[in-house]
CSV table of C-alpha atoms in Angstrom, one decimal:
chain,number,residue,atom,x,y,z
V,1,UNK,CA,93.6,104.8,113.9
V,2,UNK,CA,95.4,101.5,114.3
V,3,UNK,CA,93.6,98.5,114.7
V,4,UNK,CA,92.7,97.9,118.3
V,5,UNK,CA,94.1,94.4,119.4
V,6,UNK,CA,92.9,92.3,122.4
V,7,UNK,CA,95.2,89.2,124.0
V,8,UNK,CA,94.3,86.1,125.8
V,9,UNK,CA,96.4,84.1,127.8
V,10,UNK,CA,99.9,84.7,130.5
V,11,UNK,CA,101.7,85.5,127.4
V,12,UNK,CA,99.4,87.9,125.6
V,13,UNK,CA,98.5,86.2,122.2
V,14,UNK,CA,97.6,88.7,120.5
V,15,UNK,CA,96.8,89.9,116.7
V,16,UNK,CA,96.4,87.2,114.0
V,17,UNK,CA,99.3,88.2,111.7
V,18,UNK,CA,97.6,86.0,108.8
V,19,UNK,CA,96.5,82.5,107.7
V,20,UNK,CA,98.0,81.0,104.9
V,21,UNK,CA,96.4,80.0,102.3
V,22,UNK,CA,98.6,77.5,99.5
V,23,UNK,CA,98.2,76.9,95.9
V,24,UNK,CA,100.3,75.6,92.7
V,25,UNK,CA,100.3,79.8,91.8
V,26,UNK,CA,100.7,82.7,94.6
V,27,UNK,CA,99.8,85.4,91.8
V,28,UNK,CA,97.1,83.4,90.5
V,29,UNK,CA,95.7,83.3,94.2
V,30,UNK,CA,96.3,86.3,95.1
V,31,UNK,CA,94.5,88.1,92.0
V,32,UNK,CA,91.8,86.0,92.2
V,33,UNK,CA,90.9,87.7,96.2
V,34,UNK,CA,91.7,90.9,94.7
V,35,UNK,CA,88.5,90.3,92.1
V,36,UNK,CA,86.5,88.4,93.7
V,37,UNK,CA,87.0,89.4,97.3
V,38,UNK,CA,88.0,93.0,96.7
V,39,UNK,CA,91.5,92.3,98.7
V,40,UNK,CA,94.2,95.2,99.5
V,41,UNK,CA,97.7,93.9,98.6
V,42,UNK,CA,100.4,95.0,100.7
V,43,UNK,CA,103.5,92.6,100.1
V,44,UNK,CA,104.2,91.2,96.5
V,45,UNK,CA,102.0,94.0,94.7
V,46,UNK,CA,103.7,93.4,91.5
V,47,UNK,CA,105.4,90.1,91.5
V,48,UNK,CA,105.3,87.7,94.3
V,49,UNK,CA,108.0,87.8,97.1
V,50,UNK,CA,110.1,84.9,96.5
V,51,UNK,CA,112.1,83.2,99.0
V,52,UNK,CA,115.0,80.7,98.5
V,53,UNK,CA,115.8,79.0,101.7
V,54,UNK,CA,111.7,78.2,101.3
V,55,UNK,CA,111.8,77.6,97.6
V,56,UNK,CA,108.6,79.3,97.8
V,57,UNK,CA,106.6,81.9,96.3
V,58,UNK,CA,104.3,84.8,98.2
V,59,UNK,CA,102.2,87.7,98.4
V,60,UNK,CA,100.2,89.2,101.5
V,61,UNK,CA,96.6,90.7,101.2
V,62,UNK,CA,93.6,92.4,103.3
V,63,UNK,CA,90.0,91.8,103.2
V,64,UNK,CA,88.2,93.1,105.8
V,65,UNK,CA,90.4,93.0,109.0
V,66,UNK,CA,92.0,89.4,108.2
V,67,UNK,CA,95.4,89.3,106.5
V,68,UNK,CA,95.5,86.0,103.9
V,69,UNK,CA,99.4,85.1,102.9
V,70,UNK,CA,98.5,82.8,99.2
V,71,UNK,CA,101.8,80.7,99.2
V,72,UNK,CA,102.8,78.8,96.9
V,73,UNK,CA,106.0,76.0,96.1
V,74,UNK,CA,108.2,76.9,93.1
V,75,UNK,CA,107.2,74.5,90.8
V,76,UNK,CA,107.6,71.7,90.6
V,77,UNK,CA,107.5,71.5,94.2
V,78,UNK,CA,110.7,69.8,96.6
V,79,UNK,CA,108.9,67.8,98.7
V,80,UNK,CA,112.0,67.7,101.1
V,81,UNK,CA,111.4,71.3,102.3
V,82,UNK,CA,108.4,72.1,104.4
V,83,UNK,CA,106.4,73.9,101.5
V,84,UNK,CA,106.9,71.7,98.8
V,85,UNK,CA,106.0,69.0,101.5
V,86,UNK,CA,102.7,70.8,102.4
V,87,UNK,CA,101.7,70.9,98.6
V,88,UNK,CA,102.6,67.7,97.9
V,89,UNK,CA,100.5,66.2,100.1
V,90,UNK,CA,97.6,69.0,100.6
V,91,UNK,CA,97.5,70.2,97.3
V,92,UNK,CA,95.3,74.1,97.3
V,93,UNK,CA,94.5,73.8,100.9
V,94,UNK,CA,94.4,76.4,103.6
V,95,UNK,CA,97.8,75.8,105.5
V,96,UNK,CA,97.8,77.6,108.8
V,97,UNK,CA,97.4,80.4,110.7
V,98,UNK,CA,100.0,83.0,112.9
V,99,UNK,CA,99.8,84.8,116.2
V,100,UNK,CA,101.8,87.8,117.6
V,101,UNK,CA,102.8,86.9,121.0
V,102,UNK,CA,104.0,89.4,123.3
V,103,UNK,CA,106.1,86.5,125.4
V,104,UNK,CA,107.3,84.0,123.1
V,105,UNK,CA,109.7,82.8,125.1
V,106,UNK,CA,107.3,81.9,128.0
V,107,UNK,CA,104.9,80.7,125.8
V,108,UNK,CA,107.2,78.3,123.9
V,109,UNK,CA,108.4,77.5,127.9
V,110,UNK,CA,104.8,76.8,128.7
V,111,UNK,CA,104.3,74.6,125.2
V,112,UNK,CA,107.8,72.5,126.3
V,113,UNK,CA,106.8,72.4,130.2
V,114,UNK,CA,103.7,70.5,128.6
V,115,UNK,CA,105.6,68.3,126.2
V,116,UNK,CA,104.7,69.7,122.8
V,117,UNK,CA,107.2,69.4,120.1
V,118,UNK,CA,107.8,73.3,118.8
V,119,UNK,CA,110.2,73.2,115.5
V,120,UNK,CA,112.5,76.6,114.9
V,121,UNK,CA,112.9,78.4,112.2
V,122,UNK,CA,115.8,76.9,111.1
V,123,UNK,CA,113.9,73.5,111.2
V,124,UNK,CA,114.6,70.8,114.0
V,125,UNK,CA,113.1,70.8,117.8
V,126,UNK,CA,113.3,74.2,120.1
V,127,UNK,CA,114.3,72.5,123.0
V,128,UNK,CA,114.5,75.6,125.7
V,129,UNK,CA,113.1,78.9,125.4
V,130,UNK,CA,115.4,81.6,123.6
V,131,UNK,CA,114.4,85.0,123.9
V,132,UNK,CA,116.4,85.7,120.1
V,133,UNK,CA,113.8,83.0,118.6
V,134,UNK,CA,111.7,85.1,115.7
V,135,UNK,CA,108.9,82.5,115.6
V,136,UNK,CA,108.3,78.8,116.1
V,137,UNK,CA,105.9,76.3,115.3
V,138,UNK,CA,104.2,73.8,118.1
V,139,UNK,CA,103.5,70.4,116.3
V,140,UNK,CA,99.7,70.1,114.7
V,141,UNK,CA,100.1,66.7,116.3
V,142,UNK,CA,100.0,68.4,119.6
V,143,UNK,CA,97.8,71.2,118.8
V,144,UNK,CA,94.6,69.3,117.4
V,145,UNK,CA,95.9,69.6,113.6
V,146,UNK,CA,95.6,73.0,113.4
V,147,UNK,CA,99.2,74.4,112.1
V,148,UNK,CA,100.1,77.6,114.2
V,149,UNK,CA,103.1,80.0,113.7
V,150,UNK,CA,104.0,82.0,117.1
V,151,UNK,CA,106.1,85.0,116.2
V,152,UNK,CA,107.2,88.1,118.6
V,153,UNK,CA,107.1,90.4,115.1
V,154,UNK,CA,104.2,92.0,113.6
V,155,UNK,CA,104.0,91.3,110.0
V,156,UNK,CA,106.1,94.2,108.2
V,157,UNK,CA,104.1,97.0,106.9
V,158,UNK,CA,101.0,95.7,108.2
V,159,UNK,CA,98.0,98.3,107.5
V,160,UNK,CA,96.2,97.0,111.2
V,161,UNK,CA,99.1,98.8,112.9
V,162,UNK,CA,99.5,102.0,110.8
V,163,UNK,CA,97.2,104.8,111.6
V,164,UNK,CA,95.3,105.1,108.1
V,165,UNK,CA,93.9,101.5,109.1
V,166,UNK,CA,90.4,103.1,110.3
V,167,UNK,CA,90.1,104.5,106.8
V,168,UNK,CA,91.0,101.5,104.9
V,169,UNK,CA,89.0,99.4,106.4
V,170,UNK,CA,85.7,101.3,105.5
V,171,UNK,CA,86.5,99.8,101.6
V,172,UNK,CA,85.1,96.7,102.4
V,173,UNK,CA,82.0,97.6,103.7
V,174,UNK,CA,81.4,99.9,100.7
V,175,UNK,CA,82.4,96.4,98.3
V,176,UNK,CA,78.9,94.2,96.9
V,177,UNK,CA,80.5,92.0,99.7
V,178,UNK,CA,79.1,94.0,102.6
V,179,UNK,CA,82.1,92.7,104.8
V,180,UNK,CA,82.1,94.1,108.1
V,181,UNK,CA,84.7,91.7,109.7
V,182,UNK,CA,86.0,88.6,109.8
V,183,UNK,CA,84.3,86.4,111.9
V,184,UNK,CA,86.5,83.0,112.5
V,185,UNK,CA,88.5,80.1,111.6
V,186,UNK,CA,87.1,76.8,111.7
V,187,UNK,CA,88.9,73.4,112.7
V,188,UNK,CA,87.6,70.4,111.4
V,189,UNK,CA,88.7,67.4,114.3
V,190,UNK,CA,87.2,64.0,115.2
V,191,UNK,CA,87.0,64.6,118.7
V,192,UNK,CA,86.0,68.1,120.2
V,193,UNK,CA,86.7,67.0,123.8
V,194,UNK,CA,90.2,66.5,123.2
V,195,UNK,CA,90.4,69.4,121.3
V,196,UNK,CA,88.8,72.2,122.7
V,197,UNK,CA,91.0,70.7,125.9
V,198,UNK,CA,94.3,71.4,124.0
V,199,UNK,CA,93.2,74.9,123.3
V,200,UNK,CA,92.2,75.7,126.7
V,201,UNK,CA,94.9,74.1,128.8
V,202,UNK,CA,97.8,74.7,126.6
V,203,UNK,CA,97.1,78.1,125.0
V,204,UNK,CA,95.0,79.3,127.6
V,205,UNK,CA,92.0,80.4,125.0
V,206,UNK,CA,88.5,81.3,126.3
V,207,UNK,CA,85.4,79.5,125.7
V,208,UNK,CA,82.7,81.5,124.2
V,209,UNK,CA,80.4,79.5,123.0
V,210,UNK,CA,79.1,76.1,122.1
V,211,UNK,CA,76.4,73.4,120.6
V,212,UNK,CA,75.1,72.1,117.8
V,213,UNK,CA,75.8,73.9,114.4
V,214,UNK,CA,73.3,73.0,111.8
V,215,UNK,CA,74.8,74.7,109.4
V,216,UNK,CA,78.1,72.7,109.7
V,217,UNK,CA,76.2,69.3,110.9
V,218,UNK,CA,78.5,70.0,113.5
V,219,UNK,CA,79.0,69.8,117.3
V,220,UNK,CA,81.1,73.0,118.6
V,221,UNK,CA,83.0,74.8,120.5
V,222,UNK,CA,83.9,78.6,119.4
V,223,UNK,CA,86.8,80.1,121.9
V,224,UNK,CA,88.8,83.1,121.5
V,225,UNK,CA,92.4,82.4,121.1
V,226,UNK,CA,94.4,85.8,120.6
V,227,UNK,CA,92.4,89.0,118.6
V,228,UNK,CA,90.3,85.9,116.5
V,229,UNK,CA,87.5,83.1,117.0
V,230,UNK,CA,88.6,79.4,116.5
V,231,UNK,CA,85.5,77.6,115.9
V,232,UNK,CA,86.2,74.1,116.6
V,233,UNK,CA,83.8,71.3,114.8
V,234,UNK,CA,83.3,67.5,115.1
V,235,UNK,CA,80.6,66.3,112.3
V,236,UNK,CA,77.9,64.5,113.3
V,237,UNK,CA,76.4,64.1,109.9
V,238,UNK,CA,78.9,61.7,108.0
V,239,UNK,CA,77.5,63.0,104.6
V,240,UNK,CA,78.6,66.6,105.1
V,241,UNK,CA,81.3,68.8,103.8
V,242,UNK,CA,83.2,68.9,106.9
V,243,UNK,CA,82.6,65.4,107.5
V,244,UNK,CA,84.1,64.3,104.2
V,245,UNK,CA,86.9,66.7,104.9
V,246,UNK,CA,88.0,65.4,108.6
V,247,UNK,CA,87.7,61.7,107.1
V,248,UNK,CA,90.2,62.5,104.1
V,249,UNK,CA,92.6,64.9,106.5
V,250,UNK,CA,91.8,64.2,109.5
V,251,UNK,CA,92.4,67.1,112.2
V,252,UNK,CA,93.3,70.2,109.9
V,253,UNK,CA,91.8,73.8,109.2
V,254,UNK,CA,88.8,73.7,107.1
V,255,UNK,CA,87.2,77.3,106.3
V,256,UNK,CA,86.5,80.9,107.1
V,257,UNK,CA,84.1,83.2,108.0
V,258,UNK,CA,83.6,86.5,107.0
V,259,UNK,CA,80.1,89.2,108.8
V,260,UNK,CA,78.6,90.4,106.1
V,261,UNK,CA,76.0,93.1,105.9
V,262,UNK,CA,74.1,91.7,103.1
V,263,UNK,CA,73.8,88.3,102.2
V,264,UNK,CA,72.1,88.7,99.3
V,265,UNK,CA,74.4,90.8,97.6
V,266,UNK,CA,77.4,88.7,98.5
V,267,UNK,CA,75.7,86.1,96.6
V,268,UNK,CA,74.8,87.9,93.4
V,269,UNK,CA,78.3,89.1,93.7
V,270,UNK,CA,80.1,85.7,93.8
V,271,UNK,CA,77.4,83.9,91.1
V,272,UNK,CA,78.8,87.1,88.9
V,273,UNK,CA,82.4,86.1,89.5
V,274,UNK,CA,81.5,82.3,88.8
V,275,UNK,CA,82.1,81.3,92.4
V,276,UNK,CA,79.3,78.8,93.5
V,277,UNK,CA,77.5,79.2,96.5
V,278,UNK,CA,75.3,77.0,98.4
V,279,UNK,CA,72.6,78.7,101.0
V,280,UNK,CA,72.6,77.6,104.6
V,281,UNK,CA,70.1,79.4,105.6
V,282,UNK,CA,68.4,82.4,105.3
V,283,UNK,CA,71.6,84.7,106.7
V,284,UNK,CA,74.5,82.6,105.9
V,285,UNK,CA,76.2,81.1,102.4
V,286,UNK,CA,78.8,79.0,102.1
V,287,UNK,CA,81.4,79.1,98.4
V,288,UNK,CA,82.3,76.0,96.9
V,289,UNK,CA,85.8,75.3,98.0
V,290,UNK,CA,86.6,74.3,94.4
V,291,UNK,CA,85.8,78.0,93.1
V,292,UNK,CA,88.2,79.0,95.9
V,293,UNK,CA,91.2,77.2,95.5
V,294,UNK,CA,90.1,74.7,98.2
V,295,UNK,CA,88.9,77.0,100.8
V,296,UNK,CA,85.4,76.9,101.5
V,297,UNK,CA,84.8,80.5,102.8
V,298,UNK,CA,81.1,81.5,104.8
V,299,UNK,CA,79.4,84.7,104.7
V,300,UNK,CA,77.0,85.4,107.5
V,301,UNK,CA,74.7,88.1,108.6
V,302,UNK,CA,74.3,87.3,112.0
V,303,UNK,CA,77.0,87.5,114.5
V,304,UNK,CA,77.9,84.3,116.2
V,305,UNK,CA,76.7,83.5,119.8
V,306,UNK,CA,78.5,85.1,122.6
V,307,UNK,CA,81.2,87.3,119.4
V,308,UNK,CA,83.6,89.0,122.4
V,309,UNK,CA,84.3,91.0,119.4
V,310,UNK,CA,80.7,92.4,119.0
V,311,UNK,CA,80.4,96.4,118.3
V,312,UNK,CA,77.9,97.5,120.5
């Protein structure tokens, strides 16, 4: 059975085609999910997918129900084109994430109506609506640093919308892992206020929960934009992780977060695969971002409060 997708907002948001994460080495990337994180490669299975206008390398992989794009500049990087620019500056950073949008054009209408800069895909401002635009992408300026691709296509060949997707996704419950789904993405800002306004008056997202995280040092707001949680996070402890993060980047996407079944055996797994972990508390874990590529990735046992996505 295909994977069952729920929208939010006039213009049905829908499924999270991927986030992308970038490195100096797509294939180096992408094998090390495949080990570590027991990924399912779809796109770029035996080299990766290279493309010229982008002067930039790719592959596309599964784990659990989240699709990860590892992208990466041919080397050495033009820092003239948007990818090369990205890993100039960013280095091995999680880049952005993408949403199917059932109305694209009256969603990039709404963006415009509200004075958000949206850049096509040929690069340079969408100015009006245009119901042959593939996909656009609203300024992080405007949209609390989090990068965002809108696109009216599914990702091609995408194993959530093929009818052996039920099956496959079994495999990573079965994996020392224990993943049962993803859980969320999680924006690092310096002001929730402003933030978690952007999301709900410009994309239309629903709040679902908020407070203090301790686990973060963080005060949040989790709302569900699309089919996927965006937890956004304002430090209140300057000596954190995320704190140190949002003062060196400012507004930008910092982590993930995966529902595990068994947090114990997701942490013998990674400390077998040499990928540090440091224990939150009893039920959650967090990697050290610099045994994954710059990502710092959380596995938790306990749902978050208020998960819409909850399986009764």
């Amino acid at each position: 059975m295909k994977k069952q997708v729920r929208t939010t907002g006039d213009h049905g948001m829908g499924q999270m085609v991927h986030v992308v994460h970038m490195s100096d080495d797509a294939q180096e990337l992408r094998e090390f999910y495949e080990r570590v994180f027991g990924a399912f490669v779809y796109m770029g299975v035996d080299e990766p997918n290279y493309l010229p206008w982008e002067d930039r390398y790719a592959t596309l992989l599964m784990i659990g129900d989240l699709c990860i794009e590892t992208m990466a500049p041919r080397v050495p990087a033009n820092p003239s084109l948007p990818v090369g620019k990205f890993y100039t500056k960013f280095g091995r950073h999680l880049h952005s994430v993408g949403y199917k949008v059932a109305d694209l054009p009256g969603l990039t209408d709404r963006l415009l109506g509200k004075g958000i800069y949206i850049g096509g895909p040929a690069g340079g401002p969408l100015t009006t609506p245009d119901p042959e635009t593939l996909y656009c992408f609203p300024s992080p300026r405007d949209t609390a640093g989090l990068m965002v691709e809108l696109s009216k296509l599914d990702m091609p060949k995408d194993p959530r919308d093929l009818e052996t997707w039920s099956s496959l996704a079994r495999m990573w419950r079965d994996h020392p892992l224990t993943i049962e789904r993803f859980s969320n993405v999680i924006l690092g800002v310096g002001d929730l206020e402003a933030a978690v306004k952007t999301y709900r008056d410009v994309f239309q997202a629903i709040p679902v929960a908020g407070g203090t995280d301790r686990a973060l040092e963080a005060e949040y707001q989790t709302l569900q934009l699309g089919d996927c949680l965006l937890q956004i996070a304002q430090p209140r402890d300057v000596d954190s992780d995320l704190a140190r993060h949002v003062d060196r980047w400012g507004n930008m996407i910092y982590g993930l977060r995966f529902l595990v079944r068994d947090v114990d055996s997701a942490e013998a797994w990674l400390d077998k695969h040499d990928v540090r972990t440091t224990r939150l508390r009893a039920d959650l874990i967090v990697t050290n971002a610099e045994d994954c590529f710059g990502a710092p990735v959380f596995l938790g046992s306990t749902e978050i409060d208020g998960d819409p996505f909850t399986v009764e």
